[in-house]
PDB file of C-alpha atoms in Angstrom:
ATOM      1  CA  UNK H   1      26.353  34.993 -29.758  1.00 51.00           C
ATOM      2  CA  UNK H   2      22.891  32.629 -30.469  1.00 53.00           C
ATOM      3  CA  UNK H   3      25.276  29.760 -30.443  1.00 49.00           C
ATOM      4  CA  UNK H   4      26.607  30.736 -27.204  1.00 51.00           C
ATOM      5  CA  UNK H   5      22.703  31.593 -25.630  1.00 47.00           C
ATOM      6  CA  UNK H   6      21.505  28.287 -27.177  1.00 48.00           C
ATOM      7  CA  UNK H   7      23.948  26.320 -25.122  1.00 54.00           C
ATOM      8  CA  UNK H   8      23.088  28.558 -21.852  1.00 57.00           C
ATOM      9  CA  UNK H   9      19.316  27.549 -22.218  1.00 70.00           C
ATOM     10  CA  UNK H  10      19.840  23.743 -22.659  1.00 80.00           C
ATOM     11  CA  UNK H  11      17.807  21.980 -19.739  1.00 84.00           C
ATOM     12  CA  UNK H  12      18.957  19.558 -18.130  1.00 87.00           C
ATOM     13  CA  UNK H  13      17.084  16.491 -18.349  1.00 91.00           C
ATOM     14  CA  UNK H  14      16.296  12.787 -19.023  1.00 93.00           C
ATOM     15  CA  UNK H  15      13.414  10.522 -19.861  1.00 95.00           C
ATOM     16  CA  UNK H  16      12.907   7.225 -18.728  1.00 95.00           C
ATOM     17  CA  UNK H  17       9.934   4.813 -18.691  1.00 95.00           C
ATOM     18  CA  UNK H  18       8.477   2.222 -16.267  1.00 95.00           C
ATOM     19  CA  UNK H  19       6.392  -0.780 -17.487  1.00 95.00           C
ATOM     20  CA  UNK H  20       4.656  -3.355 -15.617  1.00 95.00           C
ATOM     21  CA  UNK H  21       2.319  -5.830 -17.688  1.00 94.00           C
ATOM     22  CA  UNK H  22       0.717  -3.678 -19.941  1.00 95.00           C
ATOM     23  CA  UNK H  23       1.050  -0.746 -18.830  1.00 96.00           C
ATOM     24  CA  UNK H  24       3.878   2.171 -19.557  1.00 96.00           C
ATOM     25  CA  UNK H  25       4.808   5.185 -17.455  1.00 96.00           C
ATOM     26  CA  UNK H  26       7.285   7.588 -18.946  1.00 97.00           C
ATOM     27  CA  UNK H  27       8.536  10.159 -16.922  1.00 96.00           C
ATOM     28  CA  UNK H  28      10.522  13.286 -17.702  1.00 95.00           C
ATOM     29  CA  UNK H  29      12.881  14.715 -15.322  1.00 94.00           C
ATOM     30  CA  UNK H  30      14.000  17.894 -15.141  1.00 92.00           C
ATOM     31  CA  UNK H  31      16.198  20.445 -12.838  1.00 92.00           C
ATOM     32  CA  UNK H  32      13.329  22.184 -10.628  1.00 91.00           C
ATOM     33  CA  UNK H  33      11.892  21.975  -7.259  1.00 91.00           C
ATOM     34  CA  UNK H  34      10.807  19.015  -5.809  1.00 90.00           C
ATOM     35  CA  UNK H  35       7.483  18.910  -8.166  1.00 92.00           C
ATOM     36  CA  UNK H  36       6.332  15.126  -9.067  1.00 94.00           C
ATOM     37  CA  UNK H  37       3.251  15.119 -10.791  1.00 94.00           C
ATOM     38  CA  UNK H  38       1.419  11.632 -12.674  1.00 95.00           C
ATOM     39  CA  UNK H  39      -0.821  13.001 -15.536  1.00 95.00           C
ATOM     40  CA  UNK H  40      -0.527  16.562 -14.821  1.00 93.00           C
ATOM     41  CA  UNK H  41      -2.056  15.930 -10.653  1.00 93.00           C
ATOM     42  CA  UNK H  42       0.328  15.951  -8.243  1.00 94.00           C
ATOM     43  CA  UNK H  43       1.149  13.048  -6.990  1.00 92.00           C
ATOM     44  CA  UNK H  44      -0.152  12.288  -3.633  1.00 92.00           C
ATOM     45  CA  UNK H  45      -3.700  12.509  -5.316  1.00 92.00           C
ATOM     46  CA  UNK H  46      -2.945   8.854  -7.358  1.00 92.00           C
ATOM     47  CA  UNK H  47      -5.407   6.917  -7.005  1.00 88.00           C
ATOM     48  CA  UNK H  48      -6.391   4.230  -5.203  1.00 87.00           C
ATOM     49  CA  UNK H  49      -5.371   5.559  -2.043  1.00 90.00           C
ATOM     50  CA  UNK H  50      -4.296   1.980  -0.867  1.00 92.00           C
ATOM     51  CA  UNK H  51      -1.636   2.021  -3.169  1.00 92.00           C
ATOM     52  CA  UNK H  52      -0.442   5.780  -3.505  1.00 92.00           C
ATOM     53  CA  UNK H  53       1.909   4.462  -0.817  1.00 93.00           C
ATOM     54  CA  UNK H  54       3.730   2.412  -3.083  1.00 92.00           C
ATOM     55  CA  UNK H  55       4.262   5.451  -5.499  1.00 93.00           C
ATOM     56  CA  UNK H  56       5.885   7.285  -2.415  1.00 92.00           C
ATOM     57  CA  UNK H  57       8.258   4.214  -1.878  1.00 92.00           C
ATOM     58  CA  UNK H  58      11.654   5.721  -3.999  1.00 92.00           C
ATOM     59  CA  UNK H  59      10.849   9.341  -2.317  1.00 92.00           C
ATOM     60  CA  UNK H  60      10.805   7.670   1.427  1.00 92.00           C
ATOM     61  CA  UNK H  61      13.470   5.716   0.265  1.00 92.00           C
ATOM     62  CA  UNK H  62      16.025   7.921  -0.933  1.00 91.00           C
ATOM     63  CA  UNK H  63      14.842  10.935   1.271  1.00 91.00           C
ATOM     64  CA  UNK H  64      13.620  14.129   0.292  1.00 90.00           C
ATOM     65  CA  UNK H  65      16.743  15.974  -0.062  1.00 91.00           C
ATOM     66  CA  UNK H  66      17.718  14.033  -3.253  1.00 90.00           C
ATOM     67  CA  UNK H  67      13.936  15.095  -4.941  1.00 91.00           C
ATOM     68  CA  UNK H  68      13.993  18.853  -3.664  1.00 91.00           C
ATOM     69  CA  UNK H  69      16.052  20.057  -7.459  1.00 91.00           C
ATOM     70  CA  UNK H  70      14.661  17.615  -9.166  1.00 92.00           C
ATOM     71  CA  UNK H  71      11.455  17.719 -10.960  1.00 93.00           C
ATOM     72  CA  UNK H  72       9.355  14.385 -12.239  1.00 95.00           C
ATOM     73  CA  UNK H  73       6.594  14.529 -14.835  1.00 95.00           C
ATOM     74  CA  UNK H  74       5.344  11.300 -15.729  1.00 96.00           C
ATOM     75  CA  UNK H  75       2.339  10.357 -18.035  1.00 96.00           C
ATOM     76  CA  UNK H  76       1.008   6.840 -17.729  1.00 96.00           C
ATOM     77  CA  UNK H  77      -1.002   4.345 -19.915  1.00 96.00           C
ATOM     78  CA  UNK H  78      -2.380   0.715 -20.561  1.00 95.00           C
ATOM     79  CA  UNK H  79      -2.838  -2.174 -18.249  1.00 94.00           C
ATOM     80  CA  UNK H  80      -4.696  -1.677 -14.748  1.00 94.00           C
ATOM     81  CA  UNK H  81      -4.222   0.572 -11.953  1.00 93.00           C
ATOM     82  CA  UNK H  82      -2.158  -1.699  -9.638  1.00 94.00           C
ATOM     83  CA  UNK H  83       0.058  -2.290 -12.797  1.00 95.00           C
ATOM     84  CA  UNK H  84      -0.278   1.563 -13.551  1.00 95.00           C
ATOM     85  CA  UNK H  85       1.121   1.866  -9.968  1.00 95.00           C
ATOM     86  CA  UNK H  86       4.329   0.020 -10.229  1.00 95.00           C
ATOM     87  CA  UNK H  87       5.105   1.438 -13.586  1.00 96.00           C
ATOM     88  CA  UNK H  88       5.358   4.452 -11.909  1.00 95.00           C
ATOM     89  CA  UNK H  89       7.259   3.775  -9.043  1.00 95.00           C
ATOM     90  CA  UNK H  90       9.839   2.092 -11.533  1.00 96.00           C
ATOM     91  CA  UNK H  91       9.847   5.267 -13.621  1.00 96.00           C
ATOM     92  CA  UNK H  92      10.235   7.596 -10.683  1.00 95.00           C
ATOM     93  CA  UNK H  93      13.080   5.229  -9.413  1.00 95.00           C
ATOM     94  CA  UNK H  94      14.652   4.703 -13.060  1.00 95.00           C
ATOM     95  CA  UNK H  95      14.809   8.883 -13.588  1.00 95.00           C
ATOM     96  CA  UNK H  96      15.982   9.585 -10.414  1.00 94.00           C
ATOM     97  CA  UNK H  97      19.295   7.225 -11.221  1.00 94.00           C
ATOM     98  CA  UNK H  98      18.985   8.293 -15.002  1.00 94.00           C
ATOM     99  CA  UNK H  99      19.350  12.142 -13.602  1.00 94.00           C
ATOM    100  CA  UNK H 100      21.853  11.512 -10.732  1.00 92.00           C
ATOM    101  CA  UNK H 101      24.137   9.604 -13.223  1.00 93.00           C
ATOM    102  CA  UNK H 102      24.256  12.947 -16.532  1.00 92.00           C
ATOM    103  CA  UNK H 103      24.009  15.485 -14.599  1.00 91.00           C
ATOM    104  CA  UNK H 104      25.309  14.818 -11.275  1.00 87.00           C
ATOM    105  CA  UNK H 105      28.140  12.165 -10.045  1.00 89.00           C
ATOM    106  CA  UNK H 106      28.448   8.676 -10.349  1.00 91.00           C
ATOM    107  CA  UNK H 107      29.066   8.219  -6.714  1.00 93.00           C
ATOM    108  CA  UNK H 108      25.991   9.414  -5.532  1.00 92.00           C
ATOM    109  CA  UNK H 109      24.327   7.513  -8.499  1.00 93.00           C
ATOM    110  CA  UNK H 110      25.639   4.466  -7.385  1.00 94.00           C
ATOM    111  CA  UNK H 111      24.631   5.340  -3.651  1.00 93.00           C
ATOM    112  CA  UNK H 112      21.364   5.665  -4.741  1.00 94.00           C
ATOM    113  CA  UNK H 113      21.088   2.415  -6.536  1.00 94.00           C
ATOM    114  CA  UNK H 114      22.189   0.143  -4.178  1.00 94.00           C
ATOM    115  CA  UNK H 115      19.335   1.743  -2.112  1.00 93.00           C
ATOM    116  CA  UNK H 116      16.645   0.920  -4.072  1.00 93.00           C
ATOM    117  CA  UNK H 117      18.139  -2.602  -5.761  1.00 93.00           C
ATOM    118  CA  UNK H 118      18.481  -3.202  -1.742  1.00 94.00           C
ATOM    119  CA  UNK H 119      14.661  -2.765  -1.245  1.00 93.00           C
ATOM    120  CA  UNK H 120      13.148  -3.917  -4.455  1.00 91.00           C
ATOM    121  CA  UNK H 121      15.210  -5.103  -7.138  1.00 91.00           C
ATOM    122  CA  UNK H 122      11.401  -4.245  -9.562  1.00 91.00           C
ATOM    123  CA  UNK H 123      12.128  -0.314  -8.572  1.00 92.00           C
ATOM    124  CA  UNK H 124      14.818  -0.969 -11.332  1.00 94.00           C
ATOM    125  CA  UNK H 125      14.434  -3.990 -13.374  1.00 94.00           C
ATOM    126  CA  UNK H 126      11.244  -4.243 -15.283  1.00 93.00           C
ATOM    127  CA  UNK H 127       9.217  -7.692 -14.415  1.00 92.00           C
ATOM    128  CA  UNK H 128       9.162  -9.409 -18.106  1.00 93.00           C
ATOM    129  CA  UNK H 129       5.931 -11.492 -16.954  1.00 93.00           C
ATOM    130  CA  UNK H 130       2.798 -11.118 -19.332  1.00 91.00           C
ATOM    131  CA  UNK H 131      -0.729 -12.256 -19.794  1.00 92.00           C
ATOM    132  CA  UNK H 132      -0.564 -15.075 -22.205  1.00 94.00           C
ATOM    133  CA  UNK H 133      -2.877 -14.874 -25.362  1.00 96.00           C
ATOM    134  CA  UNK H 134      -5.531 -17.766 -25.988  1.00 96.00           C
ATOM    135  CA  UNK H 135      -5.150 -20.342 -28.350  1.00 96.00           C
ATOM    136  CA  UNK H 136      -8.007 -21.990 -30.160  1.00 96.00           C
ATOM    137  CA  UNK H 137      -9.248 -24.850 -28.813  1.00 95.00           C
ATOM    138  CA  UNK H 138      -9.997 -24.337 -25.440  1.00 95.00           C
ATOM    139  CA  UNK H 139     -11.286 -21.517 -23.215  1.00 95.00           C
ATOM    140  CA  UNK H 140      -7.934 -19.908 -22.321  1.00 95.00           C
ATOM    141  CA  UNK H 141      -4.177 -19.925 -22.813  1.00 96.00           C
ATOM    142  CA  UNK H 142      -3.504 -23.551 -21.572  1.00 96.00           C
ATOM    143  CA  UNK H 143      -6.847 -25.613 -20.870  1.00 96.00           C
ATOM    144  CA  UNK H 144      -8.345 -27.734 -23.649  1.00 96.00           C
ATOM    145  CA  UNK H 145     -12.293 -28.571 -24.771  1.00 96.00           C
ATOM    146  CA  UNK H 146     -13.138 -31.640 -23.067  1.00 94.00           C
ATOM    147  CA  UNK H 147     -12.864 -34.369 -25.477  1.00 93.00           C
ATOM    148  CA  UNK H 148     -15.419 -37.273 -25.454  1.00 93.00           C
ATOM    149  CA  UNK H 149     -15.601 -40.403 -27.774  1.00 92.00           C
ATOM    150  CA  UNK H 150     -19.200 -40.867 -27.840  1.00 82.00           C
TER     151      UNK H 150
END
């Protein structure tokens, strides 16, 4: 009987992650109600308010009928807050798929995306540019002391 109501209470969810530069955004998506919420506020409260918009893209994207039994909880760190940004809006995009493809169909996974790879192929595929460390002689990664003779 516990074996049976064990199984009955297993929630259905995934967890994905979004990174951009240095910073990481993992978000945990679970059967609900249309909740998204970045460290615990909801979501149209990220700041700055310039780029909250591009947190919204996947929702405006996809519509929200495909968010309203879904919900996202997604806790973000490192790097700055336009890199904080996009991490998100990759992790929102990544658990939607990851979701869509367990626990749902792989038709309307696949609908979903070509949507998004149509848009912004970064919604997806994490950008594997970085800051590159400084090297010793010289002031940053690349230039060199000038060097004089005399």
């Amino acid at each position: 009987f516990q074996v049976i109501m064990a199984e009955s209470n297993k929630i259905e969810s995934v967890q994905v992650f979004g990174r951009k530069k240095h910073a990481t955004a993992v978000a945990y998506c679970k059967a609900g109600k249309g909740l998204i919420k970045v460290n615990g506020c909801p979501i149209e409260l990220v700041e700055p308010e310039l780029l909250r918009i591009k947190t919204f893209e996947p929702v405006l994207l996809l519509g929200q009928s495909r968010f309203a039994n879904i919900d996202i909880r997604i806790r973000v760190k490192g790097g700055g807050y336009t890199a904080q940004i996009y991490a998100i809006r990759q992790a929102i995009a990544k658990a939607v798929v990851a979701y869509y493809q367990k626990y749902v169909d792989e038709q309307s996974k696949k609908e979903i995306k070509d949507i998004l790879l149509q848009y912004d192929r970064t919604l997806l595929v994490a950008d594997p540019r970085h800051c590159e460390p400084k090297k010793f002689g010289g002031k940053s990664a690349r230039a060199r002391y000038q060097k004089s003779y005399r």
